[in-house]
Amino acid sequence: MHRRTAQCIADLRLDILRNRAPSSLQCQRRNRSGTTASKKHSREKRAPERPQAQIQKADPAKLAAHWSRILLNAAAEGEDRPGWTRIPGRAREEAQLSAQVVGRFGGTEAIIAPVRQEHQVFMGPADEDGEVEVSEDYKNKYFRPGAFVVLRRNSQEVHGVVLERYTVRAVEMATSLTATGNVLVHYVEDVTHAVPDFIDTALAARCGTEDIPETKIAHSARVTVLKLIRQMKKALEGAQASVGRKMPSLHALLKSPEPDGWSEFTLDEAIKLVPKSPKCRDPVHAMAVHLALLNRASEFQIASTYEAPPMRFYARPQQHVDILEELSDMVRTMNEENNPIQRFASKAHKLIVASRKRSIASWTEPPTAQPMDHAIFDSTDLTILKFLRMCVRKVRKIQPDPFVIGLSAIIRQLGLYSDVAMDRGAEVILQELGILSPWESVEGEPRGMRIDYERTKGKDDQTLPLVKPKDLIAAPSSTATASEPMGPDDLYTSDPLESVRHDFGDLPVYVIDDAGAKELDDGLSVEPLPSEPGRAWVHCHIADPTSVLPPTHWIAAQARDRVFTTYHVTRTNPLLGELPQLPDLSLGAVSARGKPEPVMTFSFKTDMQGNMLDYKVRAGLVRNVKRISYDEVDHALNFQAVRPFFPFGEPDQPKTGLQSRPSVSEGDKQNLLLLQAVTDGLFEYARRSGVFLVNTGQVSVSTPSECPPSPRDMTTPVEFSGFPAVSYRVENFAVFTQGSRRIVSECMKAAGRVASRFGKERDIPLLRRSQGEPFGPSDEALEQLLDVRDERMMVTFTDMVRTGVAPATGRYMLEPARHWFVGAAADEGYVRVTSPLRRYHDLVAHWQIKHALLPSCPTFSRKFMEEEILKEVDHRAKTHMKAEKEHTFNWALRIIQRWQMDPRFARKPREFDPLENLTGEVQEIPKFSSYRGCSVLKVYVNELGFHGSVLNLRRRDTEYIIGETLPLRMERLELARASECVFTER
């Protein structure tokens, strides 16, 4: 091909599209710059001339596309054409790059197919369970225009350069120029690795973001960028080859010394351990190591399933690596006689068939468990069972799955499942074998089932994050405890703040919560000010576990490892479960026996407009604690609370001691009315500050039944029967902004603001939660959203999608910062202090504040807060919250599946089936799913309280409107496939 073909193409397209005839003189001059065809060849095979009239009538755009297609096909396919001479080297490369830049439309299938595939993969729904987030720090530092990026989505990888970042309907997007010459629109979360400042931002801007470059400048810029991308890919290939030879030794360096222990490490730590080739640049070496860690999934596992890009990894235990190798050997010899998988399948087949019969026969019975009287599985079978247990985990699809081949082979050999590629096949097999109970919480994390890693760690556990003396602020030498460091077994023998506690006497303390709630850690008191009409003091009394638990104790380290109390449907894993005094720390437990109980009290003085006029933080004693339920408070205030919705029937309410108590006294009622007036003022203050709340539905699942646990010995299965009675409840968030729930919520938010003010005045390093103002495409969009707020400050999720407004990302820091949602100003800040029985970081805040009240109390140094607590809090908190959300969602799916599979209605349908009469709000326009091979519509299903996908659409994609309500029915739920609900239009 001629070396100037690329420029000819650009001129031809631009000139004709501008309705100007291309300059034949210029084309002839360019053709004469090199030999384009032999004279003899051109004389013998001269194409017939086209009639002049036909040329004049031709559409300029069609004419440009016609000649561009001819030239670009030759450039892209490299085939010999009459009248053209092949020129190798740089000129040919430029021509091919030019073809990639402008030849995607009207080109050959060789050009179009990869581009079409990129668009379908990266703009289609992600084949992931859960949301993925990119930190603001990473986006601002690395993911900027001009960065070289590796993108992965739905098991596909693309390399490119970021041209721009923007937000569409509250979703962060980016436009990148890929190695195929395609201008790809994709989600920011798809970034797997980024090299900042790969090209100048000015060059990125010159490329433009149109599908086809509209100017010569844009065309030339894209060709230049594609050259640089090719050079980077070539350098990356060399670095990957070099790194690949050194990776086998990396696992040995990073793995845990314990055969079954996991070790966590960062990408930076791994990069330092892999020697760099002398010719390899640091950014390329780092990218090669990163991709190698992702690709070697049999040895390394992404540590977080919601972070993008993945910067933390686990090194698999050597025992797990060995099991994977053993299963691979078994799969390779599947056709041999007496293969271990065949022997296992013959035993398992009988157990599964019996389990299915037992499940149907005991469908309506309570849960029971009968262990078998002898072992069924031998040591070889145990290897397969361990492998199946390892398969139950949560992963990112950007990493290869080292379990899929072995799991498919086992499922195929069992012959009891129609699909050998079940996403949750291992979970189903283990439950039907009796290794896991049918009601077990089988939520996965990257290491495996969460229940395997929620076990209690003893004080001698090497992985327990114990606090060392160097992590604490030394007590003043004048105090009695200065020379008495406390060890990991030492609890306080007496209350360290006993001498400074404020006694609140007989002031009523109202502990308002659900009737059956445990771990009661907050109560409220109110004192009107007769001398200042319209003003009052509100005291938020918080349970005080730090009165017995120092930060150096191993139970405190255990709490740090757990982060939160974990609430499962069938069991609870308390944050401080090993603390002997835990039963007495719940508010009201000690005072019920006539004794004062210690609290941390956060008080604020306010007027009825919600202005905080003064505050106090004290260690206190309370004596008159009154436990009262939300419903009792609402009844006393004559407030008609919004009832939750039970799509599958409302359960019988459990009886509690609260129901037999006398009604609220007149004095208590007056105090509650004053609290209501105060919190209404705080609520209106937030409204004036521009706060809005999103009225999303929340699903909760509960059961009063005690359920037998799963067996510890996998060689001896258990015959499980029956199933617990469960309730499926859907509540809108608006419930928490009214009546008694508003009183508690607003006071607890105010307590967090008080704690931050106290820490700021005394220069205490406190862990503060911040969140900026929501962002959107314009100020008008935000104003539009504020205008649709109802009297409860509520907007719908659909309102946010329609206006394009999105909440800002929350983050933790040590200095005061704005928290828009709770109404905390930038110079005030917000600290969580109201749940120390359930949240570890509330304990941390209490230890820090107590040191300010009495310096002899041990507390964390600023360095420890910055280098340890601050770095881990976001990851640990988000991991816990997402796991709890996943647990509830999995149970919701389990209830729905049992409703659909109920054998009592196998032949006789129900008179009314809620799953056949659903409604869904359209959340976004349909997207083509390469996984499903059709367009998928995302909806929020009102009656079920979660999102789902609508298939088999009846209209064109463009005819669906965001916010419209569709009548839906739910398709048969297959839990073994994936955690996704599919609906069709009624």
XYZ file of C-alpha atoms in Angstrom, residues 128-129 424 648 699 728 888-897 900 915 918 932 936-941 944-951 968-975 977-984:
50
model
C -20.897 -9.911 38.664
C -22.678 -10.369 41.976
C -23.790 -22.210 42.952
C -45.954 -14.089 51.497
C -35.908 -6.596 52.730
C -40.291 -11.972 54.453
C -30.446 -11.130 53.451
C -30.795 -11.272 49.673
C -29.820 -14.955 49.556
C -32.422 -15.757 52.186
C -35.013 -13.779 50.239
C -34.255 -15.893 47.176
C -34.447 -19.041 49.267
C -37.931 -18.103 50.503
C -39.066 -17.311 46.956
C -37.729 -20.613 45.649
C -42.384 -21.724 43.938
C -45.155 -13.665 42.107
C -45.781 -7.882 40.543
C -27.751 -13.833 27.729
C -32.011 -6.900 29.510
C -34.101 -4.310 31.334
C -33.250 -3.431 34.926
C -36.245 -2.815 37.187
C -36.973 -2.321 40.872
C -39.694 -4.750 41.975
C -40.189 -7.858 46.688
C -37.932 -4.934 47.626
C -35.017 -5.573 45.256
C -33.841 -5.148 41.670
C -34.217 -7.705 38.916
C -33.899 -8.213 35.179
C -36.706 -8.322 32.628
C -36.160 -10.551 29.594
C -44.479 -8.292 35.795
C -44.434 -11.941 36.701
C -41.471 -13.796 38.100
C -39.859 -16.670 36.252
C -38.866 -19.933 37.898
C -35.956 -19.229 40.236
C -32.911 -21.442 39.891
C -30.714 -20.771 42.904
C -27.485 -20.737 38.553
C -26.886 -17.285 40.021
C -28.204 -14.737 42.507
C -30.390 -12.997 39.956
C -34.153 -12.808 39.624
C -35.631 -12.863 36.138
C -39.023 -11.402 35.270
C -41.201 -11.117 32.196
